[in-house]
Short mmCIF file of C-alpha atoms in Angstrom, two decimals:
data_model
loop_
_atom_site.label_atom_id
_atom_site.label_comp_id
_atom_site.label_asym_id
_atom_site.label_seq_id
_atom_site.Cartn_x
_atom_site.Cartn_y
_atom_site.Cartn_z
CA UNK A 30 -34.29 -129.67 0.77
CA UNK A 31 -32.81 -126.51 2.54
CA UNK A 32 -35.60 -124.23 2.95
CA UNK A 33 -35.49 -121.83 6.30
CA UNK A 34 -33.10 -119.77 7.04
CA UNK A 35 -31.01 -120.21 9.85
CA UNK A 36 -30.93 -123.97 8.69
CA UNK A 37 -27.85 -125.72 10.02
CA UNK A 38 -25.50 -128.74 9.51
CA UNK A 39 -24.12 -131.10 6.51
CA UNK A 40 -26.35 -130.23 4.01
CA UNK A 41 -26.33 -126.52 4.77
CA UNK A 42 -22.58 -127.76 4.13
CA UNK A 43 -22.52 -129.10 1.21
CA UNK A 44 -24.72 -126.27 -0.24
CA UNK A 45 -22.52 -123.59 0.54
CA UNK A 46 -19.09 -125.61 -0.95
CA UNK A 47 -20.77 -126.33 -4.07
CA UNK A 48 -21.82 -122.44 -4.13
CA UNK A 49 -18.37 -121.45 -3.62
CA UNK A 50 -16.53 -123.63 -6.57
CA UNK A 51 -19.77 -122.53 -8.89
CA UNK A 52 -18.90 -118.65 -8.05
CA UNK A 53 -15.18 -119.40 -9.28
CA UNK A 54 -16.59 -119.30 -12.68
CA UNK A 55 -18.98 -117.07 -12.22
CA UNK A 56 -18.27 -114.54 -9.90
CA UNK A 57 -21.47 -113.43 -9.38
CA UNK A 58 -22.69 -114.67 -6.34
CA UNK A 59 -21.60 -112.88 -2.27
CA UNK A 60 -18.14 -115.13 -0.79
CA UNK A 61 -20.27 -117.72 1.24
CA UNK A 62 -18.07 -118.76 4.36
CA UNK A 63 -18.29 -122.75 4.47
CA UNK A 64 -19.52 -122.58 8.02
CA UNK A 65 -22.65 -124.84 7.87
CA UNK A 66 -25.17 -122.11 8.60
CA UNK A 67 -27.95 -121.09 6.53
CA UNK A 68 -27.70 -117.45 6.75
CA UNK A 69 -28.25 -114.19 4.89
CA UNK A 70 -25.14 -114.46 2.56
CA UNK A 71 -25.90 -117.88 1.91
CA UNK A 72 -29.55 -117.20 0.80
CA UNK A 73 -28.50 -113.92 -1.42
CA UNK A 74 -26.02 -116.43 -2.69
CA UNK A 75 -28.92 -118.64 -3.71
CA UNK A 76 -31.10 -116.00 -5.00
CA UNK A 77 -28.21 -115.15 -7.33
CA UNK A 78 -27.82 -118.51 -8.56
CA UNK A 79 -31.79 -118.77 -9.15
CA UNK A 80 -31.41 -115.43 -10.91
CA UNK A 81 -28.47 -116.49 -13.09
CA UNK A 82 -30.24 -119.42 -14.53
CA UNK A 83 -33.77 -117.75 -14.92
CA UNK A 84 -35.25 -120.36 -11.46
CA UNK A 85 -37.62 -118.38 -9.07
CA UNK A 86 -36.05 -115.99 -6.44
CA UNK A 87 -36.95 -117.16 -3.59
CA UNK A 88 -33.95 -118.10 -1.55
CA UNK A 89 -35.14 -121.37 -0.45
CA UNK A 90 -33.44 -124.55 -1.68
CA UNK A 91 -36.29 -126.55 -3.87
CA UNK A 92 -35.84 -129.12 -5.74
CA UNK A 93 -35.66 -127.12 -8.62
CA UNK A 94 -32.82 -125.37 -7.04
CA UNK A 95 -31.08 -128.35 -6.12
CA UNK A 96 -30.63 -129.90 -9.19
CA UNK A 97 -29.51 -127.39 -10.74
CA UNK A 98 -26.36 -126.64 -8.13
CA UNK A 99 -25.74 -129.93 -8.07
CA UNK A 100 -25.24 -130.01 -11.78
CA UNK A 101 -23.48 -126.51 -12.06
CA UNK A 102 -21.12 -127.98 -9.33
CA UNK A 103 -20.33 -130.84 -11.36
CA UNK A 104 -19.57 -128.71 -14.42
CA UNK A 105 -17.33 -126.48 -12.12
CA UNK A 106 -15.35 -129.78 -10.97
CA UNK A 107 -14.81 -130.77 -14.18
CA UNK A 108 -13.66 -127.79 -15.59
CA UNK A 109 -16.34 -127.64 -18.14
CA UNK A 110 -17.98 -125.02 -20.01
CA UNK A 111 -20.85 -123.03 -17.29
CA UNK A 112 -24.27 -122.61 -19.20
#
């Protein structure tokens, strides 16, 4: 999982995309720029998320974490109602 910050690459990637079309519905989380680098906007972006569906603040991708985005991110793809 993505866990330090100043992580880089793909998956730091693929985080912040799936972020991005989750905060269409939501517009709750900072604008994370799809750059591949695990920085400051991307983790208050993540605390957000973990705050917005009750998961503990930490900024760090768990597992936890990640299933959750993933599954959001589907929702959001689909066009399908956010819980």
């Amino acid at each position: 999982m993505i866990e330090v910050l100043k992580a880089n690459g793909t998956p730091v990637r693929n985080l912040q995309t799936m972020l991005r079309e989750i905060n269409f519905f939501y517009n709750i989380l900072p604008e994370v720029i799809v750059d591949g680098i695990f920085d400051e906007i991307t983790k208050k972006a993540v605390m957000g998320f973990q705050k917005r569906f009750n998961l503990n603040e930490t900024g760090e991708v768990d597992i936890i974490t990640f299933e959750k985005i993933v599954e959001e991110y589907k929702r959001a793809i689909n066009n399908e109602n956010i819980s």
